[in-house]
Short mmCIF file of C-alpha atoms in Angstrom, two decimals:
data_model
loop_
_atom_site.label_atom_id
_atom_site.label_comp_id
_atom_site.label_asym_id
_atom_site.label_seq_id
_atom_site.Cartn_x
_atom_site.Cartn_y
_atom_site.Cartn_z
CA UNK A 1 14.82 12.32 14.79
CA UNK A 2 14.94 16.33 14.77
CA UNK A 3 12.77 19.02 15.34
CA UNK A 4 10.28 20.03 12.87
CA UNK A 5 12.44 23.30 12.58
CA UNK A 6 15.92 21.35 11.24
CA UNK A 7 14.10 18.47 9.37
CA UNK A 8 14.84 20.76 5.97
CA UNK A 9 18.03 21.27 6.23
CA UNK A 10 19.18 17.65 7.10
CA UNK A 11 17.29 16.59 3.76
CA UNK A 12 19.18 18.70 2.66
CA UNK A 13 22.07 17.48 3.72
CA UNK A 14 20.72 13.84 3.37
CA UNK A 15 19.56 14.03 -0.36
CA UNK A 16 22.78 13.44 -2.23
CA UNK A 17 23.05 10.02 -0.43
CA UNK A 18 20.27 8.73 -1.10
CA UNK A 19 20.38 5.87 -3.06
CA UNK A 20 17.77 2.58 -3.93
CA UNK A 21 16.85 0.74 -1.24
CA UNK A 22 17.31 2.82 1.50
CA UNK A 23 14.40 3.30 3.43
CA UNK A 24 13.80 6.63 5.66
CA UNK A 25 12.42 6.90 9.10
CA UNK A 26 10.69 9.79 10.59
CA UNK A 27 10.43 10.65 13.83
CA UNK A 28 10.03 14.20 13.48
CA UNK A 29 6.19 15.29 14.05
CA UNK A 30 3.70 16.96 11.54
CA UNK A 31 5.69 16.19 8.58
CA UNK A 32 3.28 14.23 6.14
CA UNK A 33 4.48 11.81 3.10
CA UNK A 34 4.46 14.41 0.77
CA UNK A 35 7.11 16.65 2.11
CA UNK A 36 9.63 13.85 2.00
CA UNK A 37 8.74 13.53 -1.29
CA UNK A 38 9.37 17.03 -1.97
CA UNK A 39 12.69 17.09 -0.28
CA UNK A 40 14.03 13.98 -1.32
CA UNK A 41 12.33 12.78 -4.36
CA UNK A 42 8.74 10.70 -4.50
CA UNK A 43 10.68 7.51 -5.46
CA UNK A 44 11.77 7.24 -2.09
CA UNK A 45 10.41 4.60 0.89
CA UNK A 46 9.26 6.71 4.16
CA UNK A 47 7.98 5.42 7.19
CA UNK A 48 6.58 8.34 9.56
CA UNK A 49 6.96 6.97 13.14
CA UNK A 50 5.54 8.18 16.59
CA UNK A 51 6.55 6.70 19.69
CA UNK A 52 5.54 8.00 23.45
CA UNK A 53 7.37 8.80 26.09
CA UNK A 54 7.13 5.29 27.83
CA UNK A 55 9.68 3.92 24.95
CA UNK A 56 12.49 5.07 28.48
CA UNK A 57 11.69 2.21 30.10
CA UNK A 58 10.29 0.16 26.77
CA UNK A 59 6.86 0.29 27.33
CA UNK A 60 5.62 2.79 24.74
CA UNK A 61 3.21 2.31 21.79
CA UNK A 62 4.75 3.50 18.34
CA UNK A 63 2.68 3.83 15.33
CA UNK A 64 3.98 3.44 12.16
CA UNK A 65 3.15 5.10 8.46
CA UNK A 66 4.70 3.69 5.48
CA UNK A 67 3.99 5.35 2.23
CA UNK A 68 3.49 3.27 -1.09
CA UNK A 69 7.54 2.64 -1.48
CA UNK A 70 8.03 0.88 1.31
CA UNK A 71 8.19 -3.11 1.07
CA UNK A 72 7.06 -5.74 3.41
CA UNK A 73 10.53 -6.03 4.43
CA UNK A 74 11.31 -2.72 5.62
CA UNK A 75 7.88 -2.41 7.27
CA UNK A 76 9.25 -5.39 9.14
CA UNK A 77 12.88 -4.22 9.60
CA UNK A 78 10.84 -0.62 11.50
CA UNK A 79 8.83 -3.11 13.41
CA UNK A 80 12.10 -4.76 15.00
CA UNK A 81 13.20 -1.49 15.48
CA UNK A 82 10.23 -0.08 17.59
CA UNK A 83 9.15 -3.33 19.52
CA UNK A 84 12.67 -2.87 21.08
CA UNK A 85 10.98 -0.23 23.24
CA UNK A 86 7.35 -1.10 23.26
CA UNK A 87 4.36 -2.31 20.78
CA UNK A 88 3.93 -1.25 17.50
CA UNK A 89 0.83 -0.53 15.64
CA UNK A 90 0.76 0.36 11.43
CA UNK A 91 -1.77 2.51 10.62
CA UNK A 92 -2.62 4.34 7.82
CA UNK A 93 -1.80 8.39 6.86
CA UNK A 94 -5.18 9.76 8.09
CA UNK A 95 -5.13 8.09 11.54
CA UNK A 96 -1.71 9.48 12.67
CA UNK A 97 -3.13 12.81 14.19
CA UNK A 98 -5.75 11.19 16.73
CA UNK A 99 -3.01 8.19 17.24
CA UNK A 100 -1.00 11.54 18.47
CA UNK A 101 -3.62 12.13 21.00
CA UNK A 102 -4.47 9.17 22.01
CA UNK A 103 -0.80 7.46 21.88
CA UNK A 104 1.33 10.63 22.10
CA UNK A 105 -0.15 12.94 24.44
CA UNK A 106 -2.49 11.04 26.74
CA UNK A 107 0.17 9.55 28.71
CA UNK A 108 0.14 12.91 29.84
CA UNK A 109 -3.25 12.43 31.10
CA UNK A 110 -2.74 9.27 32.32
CA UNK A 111 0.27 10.75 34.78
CA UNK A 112 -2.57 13.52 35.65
CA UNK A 113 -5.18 10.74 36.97
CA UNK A 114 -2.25 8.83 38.74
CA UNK A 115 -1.27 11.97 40.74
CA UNK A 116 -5.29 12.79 41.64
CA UNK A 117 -5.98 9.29 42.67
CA UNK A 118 -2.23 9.27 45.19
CA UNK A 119 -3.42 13.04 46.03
CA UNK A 120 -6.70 12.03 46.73
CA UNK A 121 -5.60 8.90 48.89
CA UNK A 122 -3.51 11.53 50.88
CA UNK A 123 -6.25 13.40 51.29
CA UNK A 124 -7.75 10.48 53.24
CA UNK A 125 -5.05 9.12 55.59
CA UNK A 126 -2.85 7.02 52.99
CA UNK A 127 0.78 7.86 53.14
CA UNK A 128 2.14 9.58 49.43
CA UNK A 129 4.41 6.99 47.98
CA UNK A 130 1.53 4.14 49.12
CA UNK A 131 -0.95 5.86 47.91
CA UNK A 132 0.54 6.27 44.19
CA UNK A 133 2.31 2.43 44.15
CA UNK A 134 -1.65 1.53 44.17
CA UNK A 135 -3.12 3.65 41.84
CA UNK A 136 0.20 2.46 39.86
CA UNK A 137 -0.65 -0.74 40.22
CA UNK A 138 -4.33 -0.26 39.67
CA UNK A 139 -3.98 1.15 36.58
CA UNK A 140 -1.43 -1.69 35.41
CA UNK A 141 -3.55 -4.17 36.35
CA UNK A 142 -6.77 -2.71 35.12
CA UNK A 143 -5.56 -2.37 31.31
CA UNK A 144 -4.15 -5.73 31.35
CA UNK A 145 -7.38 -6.89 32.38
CA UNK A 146 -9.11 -5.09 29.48
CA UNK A 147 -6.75 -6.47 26.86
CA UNK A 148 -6.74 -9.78 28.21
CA UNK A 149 -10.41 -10.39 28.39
CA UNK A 150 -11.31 -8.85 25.03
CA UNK A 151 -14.30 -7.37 26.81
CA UNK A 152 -15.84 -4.08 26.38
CA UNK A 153 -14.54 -1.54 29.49
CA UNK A 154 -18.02 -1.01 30.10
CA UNK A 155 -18.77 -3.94 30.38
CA UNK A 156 -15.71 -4.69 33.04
CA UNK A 157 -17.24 -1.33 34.94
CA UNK A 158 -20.43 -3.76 35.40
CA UNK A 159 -18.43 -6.20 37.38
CA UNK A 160 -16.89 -3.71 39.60
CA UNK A 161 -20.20 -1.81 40.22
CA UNK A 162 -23.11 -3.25 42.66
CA UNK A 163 -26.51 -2.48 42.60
CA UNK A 164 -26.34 0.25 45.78
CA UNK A 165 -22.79 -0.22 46.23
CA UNK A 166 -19.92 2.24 46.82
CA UNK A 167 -18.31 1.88 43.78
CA UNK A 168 -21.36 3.04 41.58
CA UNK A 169 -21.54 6.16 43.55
CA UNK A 170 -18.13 7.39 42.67
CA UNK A 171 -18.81 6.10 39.34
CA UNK A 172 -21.94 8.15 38.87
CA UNK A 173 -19.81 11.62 40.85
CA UNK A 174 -17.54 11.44 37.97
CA UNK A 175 -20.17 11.15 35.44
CA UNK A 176 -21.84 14.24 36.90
CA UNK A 177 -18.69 15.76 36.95
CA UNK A 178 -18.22 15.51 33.16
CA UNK A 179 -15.22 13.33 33.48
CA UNK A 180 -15.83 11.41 30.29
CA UNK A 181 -16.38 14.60 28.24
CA UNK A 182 -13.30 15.90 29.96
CA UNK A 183 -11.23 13.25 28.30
CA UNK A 184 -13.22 13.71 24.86
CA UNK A 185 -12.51 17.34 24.86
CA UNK A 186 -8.71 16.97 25.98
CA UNK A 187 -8.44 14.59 22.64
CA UNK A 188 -10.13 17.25 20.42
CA UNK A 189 -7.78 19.64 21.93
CA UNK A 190 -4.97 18.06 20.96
CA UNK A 191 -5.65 16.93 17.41
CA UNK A 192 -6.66 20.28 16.62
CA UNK A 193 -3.71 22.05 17.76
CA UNK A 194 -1.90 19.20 15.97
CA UNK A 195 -4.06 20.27 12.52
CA UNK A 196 -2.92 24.06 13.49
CA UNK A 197 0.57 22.97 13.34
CA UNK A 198 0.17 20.61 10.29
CA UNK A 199 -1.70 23.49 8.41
CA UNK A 200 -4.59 22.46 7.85
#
């Protein structure tokens, strides 16, 4: 768990204990299988790891990246470690730059709607701290609602939105405003500064 910048000189440092059956864990961004291997020998079990910011109060989502080395049990032992501040999800090598976006970065985005909606509600009469408890809360309640139901979001948009209602219309503002292309664009941003930095 160090910056990019030190990770070669704590192999470094690291190689000479290294010994069977000990797995390493990565925390340390845009470092790929293959430079442990190069630092520490390809023999050895390495589990890249990413959680988000939300592991301070044990609500982040970590993904996980275990090369061919690592066994069933130490993908399990890294589970136990990362549900102790949030979910986990393994997935494979070639998904871990858009999970960066989408599980690293957007909570970034997230904090950026929550401020609009409370700055918005200001805007309109509602005292500050009010006004962000319920987008807050909103927002809480909203993606448990998605995950519990299984349904498709859009789908869930449908039972919010009336045929003439109020709802719709805001709906259809942010569509016109390019809000969902917004978000699509702020993901592309991010994995492809993430590619920059990974080289490629």
């Amino acid at each position: 768990a160090v910056k990019p910048q030190q990770m070669e000189e704590l192999l470094r440092d690291i190689k000479p204990e290294m010994r069977d059956g000990l797995l390493v864990i990565s925390l340390t961004p845009g470092k790929k299988h293959d430079y442990y291997a190069d630092h520490l020998g390809g023999n050895i079990p390495v589990i890249l790891s990413m959680p988000n910011i939300n592991a301070k109060i044990g609500a982040s989502v970590t993904a996980l990246c275990p090369n061919g080395r690592v066994t069933p049990e130490m993908l399990e032992d890294a589970k136990a470690v990362f549900t102790a501040v949030g979910s986990v999800t393994v997935i494979a090598a070639d998904k871990m730059t858009i999970f960066s976006a989408l599980g690293g970065a957007a909570p970034a985005f997230v904090y950026m709607f929550i401020d609009a909606l409370a700055t918005a509600g200001v805007k309109y009469g509602m005292p500050r701290g009010m006004a962000q408890q319920v987008a807050c809360d909103m927002l809480e309640g909203s993606a448990q609602a998605v995950r519990q139901s299984g349904e498709h979001p859009r789908a869930m948009m449908d039972q919010v939105t009336s045929p003439g209602g109020t709802t719709i219309e805001g709906v259809h503002r942010l569509a016109a405003l390019g809000f969902e292309h917004a978000v699509h664009e702020a993901v592309r941003a991010v994995i492809e500064k993430t590619e920059k930095l990974e080289g490629k």
